[in-house]
XYZ file of N, CA and C in Angstrom:
333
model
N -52.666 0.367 -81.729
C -52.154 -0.936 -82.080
C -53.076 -1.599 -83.109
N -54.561 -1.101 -82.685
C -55.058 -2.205 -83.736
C -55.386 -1.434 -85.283
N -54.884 -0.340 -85.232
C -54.845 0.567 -86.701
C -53.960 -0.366 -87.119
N -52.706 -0.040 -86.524
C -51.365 -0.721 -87.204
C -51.277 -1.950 -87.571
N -52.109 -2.885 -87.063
C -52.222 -4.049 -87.159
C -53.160 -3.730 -88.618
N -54.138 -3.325 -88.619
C -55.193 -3.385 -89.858
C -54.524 -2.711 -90.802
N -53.297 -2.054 -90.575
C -52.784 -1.657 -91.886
C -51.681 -2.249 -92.550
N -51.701 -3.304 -92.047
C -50.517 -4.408 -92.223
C -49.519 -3.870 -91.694
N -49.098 -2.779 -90.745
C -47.716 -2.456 -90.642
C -46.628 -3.686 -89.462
N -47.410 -4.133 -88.725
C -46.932 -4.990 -87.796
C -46.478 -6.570 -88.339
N -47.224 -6.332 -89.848
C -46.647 -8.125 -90.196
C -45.443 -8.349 -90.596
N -44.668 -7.709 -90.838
C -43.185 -7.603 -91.342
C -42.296 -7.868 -90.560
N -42.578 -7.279 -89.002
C -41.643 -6.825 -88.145
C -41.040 -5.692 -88.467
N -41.223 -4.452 -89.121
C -40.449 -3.556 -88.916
C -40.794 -2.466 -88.733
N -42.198 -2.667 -87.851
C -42.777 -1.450 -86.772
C -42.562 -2.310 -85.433
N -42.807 -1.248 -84.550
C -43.153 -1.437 -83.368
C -43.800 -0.084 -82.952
N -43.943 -0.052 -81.615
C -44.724 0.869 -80.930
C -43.921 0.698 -79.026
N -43.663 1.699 -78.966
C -43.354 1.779 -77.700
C -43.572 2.404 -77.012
N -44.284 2.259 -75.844
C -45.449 2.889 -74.844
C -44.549 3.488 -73.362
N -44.567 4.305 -73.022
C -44.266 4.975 -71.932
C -44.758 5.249 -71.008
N -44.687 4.710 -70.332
C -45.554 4.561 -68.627
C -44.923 5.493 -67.248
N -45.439 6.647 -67.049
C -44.907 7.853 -66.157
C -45.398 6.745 -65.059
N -45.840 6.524 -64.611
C -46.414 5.826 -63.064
C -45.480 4.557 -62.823
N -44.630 5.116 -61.463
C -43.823 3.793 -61.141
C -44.242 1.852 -61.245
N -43.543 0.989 -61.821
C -44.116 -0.084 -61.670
C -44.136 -0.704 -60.454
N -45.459 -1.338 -60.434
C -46.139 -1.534 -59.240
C -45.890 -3.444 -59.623
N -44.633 -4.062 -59.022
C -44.567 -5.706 -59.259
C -45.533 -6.009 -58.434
N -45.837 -5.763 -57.796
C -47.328 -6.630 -57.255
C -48.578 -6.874 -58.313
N -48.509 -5.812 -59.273
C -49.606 -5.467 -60.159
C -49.332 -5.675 -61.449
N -48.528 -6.365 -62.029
C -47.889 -6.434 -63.482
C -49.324 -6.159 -64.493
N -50.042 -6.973 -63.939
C -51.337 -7.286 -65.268
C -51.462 -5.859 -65.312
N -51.339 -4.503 -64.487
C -51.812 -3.215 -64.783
C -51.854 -2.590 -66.190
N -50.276 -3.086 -66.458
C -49.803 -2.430 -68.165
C -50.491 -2.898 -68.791
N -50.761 -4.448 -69.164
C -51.771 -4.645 -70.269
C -53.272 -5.552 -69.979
N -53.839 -5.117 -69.282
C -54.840 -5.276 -69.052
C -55.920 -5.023 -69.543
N -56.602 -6.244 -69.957
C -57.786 -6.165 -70.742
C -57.145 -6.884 -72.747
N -55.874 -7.217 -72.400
C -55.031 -7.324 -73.617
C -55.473 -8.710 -74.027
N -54.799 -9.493 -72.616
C -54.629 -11.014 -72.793
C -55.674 -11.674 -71.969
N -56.227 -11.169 -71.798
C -57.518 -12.042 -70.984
C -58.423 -12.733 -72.035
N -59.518 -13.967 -71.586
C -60.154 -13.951 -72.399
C -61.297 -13.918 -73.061
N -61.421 -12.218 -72.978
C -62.375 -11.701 -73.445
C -61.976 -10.556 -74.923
N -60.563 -10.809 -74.974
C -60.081 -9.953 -76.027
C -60.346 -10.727 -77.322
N -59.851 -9.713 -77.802
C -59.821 -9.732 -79.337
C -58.403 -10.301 -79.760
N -58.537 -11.555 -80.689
C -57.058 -11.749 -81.517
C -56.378 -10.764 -81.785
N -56.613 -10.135 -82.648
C -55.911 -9.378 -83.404
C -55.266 -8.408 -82.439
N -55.958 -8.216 -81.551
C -54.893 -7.313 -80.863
C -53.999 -7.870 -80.191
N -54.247 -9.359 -79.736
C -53.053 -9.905 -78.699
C -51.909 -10.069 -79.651
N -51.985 -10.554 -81.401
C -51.036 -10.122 -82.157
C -50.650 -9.141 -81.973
N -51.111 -7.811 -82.378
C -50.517 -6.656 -82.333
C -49.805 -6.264 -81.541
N -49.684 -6.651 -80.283
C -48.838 -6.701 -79.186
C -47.822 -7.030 -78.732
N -47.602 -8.045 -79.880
C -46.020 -8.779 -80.250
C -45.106 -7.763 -80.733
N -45.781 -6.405 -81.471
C -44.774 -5.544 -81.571
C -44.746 -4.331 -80.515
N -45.278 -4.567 -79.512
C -45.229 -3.328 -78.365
C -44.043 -3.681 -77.146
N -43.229 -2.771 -77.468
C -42.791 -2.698 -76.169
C -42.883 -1.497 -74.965
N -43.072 -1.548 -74.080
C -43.381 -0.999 -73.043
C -42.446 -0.688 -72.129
N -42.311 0.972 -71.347
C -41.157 1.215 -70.933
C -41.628 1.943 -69.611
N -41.057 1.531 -68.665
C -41.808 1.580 -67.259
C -40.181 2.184 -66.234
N -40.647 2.722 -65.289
C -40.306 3.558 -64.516
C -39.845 2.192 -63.433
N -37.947 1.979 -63.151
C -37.847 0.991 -62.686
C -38.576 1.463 -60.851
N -38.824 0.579 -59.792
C -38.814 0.761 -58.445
C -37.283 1.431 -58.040
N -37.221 2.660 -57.000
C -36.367 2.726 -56.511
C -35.788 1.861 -55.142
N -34.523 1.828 -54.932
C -33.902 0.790 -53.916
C -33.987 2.269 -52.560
N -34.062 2.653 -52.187
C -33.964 3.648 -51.637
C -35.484 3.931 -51.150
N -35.419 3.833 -49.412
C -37.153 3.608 -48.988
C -37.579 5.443 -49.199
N -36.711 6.333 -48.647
C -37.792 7.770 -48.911
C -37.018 8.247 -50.189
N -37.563 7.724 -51.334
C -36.979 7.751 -53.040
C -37.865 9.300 -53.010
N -39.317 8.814 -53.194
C -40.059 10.019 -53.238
C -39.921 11.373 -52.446
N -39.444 11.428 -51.648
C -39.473 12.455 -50.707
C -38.125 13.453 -50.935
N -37.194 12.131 -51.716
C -35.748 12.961 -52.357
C -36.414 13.697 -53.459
N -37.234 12.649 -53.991
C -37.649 13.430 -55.367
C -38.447 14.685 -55.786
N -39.154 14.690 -54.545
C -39.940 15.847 -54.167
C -39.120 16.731 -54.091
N -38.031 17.010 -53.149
C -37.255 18.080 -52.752
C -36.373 18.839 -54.421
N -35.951 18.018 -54.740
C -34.972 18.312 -55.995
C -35.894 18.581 -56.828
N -37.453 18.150 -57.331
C -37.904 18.691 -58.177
C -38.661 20.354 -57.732
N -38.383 20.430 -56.655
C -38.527 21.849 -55.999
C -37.522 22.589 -55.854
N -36.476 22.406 -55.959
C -35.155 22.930 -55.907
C -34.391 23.199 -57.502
N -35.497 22.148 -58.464
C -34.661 23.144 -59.742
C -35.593 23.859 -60.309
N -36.432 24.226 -59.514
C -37.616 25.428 -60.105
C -36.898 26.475 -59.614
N -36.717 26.960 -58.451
C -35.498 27.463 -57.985
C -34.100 28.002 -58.439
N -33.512 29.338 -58.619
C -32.301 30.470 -58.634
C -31.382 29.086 -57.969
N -29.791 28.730 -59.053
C -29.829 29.044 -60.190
C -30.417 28.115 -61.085
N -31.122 27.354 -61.057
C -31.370 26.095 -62.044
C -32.790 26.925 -62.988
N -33.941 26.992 -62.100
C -35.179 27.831 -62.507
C -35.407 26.812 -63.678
N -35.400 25.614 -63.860
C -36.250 25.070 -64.736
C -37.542 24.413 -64.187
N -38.599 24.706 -65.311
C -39.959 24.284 -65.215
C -39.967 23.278 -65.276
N -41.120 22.546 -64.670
C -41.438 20.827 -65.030
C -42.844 20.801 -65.680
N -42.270 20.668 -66.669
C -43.215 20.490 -67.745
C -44.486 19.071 -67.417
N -43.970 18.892 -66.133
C -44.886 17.541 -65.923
C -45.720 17.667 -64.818
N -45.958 19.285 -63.917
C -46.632 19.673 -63.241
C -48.484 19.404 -63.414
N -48.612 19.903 -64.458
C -49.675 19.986 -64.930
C -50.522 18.485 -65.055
N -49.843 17.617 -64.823
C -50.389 16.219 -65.068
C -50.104 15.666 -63.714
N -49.589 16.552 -62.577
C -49.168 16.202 -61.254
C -48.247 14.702 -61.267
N -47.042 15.434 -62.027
C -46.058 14.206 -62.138
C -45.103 14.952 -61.866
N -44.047 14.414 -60.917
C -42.290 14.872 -61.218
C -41.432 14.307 -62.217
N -40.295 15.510 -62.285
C -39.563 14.414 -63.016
C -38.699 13.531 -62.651
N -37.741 12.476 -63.514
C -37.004 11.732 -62.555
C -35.865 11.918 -62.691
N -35.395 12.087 -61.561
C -34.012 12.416 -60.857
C -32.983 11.617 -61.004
N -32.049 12.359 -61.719
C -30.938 11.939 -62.447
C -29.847 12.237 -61.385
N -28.767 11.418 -61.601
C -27.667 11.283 -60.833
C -26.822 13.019 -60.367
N -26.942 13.098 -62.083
C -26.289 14.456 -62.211
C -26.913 15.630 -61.720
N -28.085 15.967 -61.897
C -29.430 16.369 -61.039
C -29.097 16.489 -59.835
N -29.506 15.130 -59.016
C -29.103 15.222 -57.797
C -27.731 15.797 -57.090
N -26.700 15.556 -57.805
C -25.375 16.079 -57.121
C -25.781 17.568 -57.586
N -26.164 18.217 -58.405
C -26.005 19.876 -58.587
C -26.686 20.533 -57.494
N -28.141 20.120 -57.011
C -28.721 20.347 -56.106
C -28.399 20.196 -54.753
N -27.724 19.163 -54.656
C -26.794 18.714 -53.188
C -25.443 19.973 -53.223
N -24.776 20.525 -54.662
C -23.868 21.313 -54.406
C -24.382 22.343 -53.853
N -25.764 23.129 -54.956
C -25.593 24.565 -54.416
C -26.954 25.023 -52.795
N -27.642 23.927 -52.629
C -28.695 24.026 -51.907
C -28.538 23.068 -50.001
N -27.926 21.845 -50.185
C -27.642 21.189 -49.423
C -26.145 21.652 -48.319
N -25.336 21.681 -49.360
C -23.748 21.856 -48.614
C -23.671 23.203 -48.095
């Protein structure tokens, strides 16, 4: 952010930057995402620069054992016939479970 800012790209408005956050949001904890941004011990220029960030966060699921579905299905399409990798192992992340996802796995593994 603060390159972009020093390179004038943010004064125009026609950058932005949009940040992707794998770790569910935690509403108890909002300050988590930008922390250390707006406090005041920062730097201007970056709390400008920030006017062009948007940030894209992993909504809470409504559903109390969310994780435990999610666990199963991301073990079930590593798995004959799906056998896809999760490329997000390695960083000990799942992926997230899509509607369509879920019903294929409920067809050939569940029923």
């Amino acid at each position: 952010m603060e390159y972009l800012y020093d390179k004038g790209l943010l004064a125009a408005g026609q950058y932005f930057v949009v940040g992707v956050i794998l770790d569910q949001y935690d509403s108890q904890l909002p300050e988590t995402y930008l922390k250390g941004v707006f406090d005041n011990n920062s730097i201007p220029k970056l709390q400008e620069a920030f006017k062009s960030y948007v940030g894209v966060v992993i909504a809470p699921p409504a559903y109390p054992q969310y994780n435990n579905f999610t666990a199963k299905v991301n073990k079930y399409l590593t798995l004959p016939p799906f056998n896809i990798r999760n490329s997000l192992d390695s960083i000990g992340k799942m992926k997230t479970v899509r509607l369509s996802t879920a019903y294929g796995v409920h067809y050939y593994y569940i029923r």
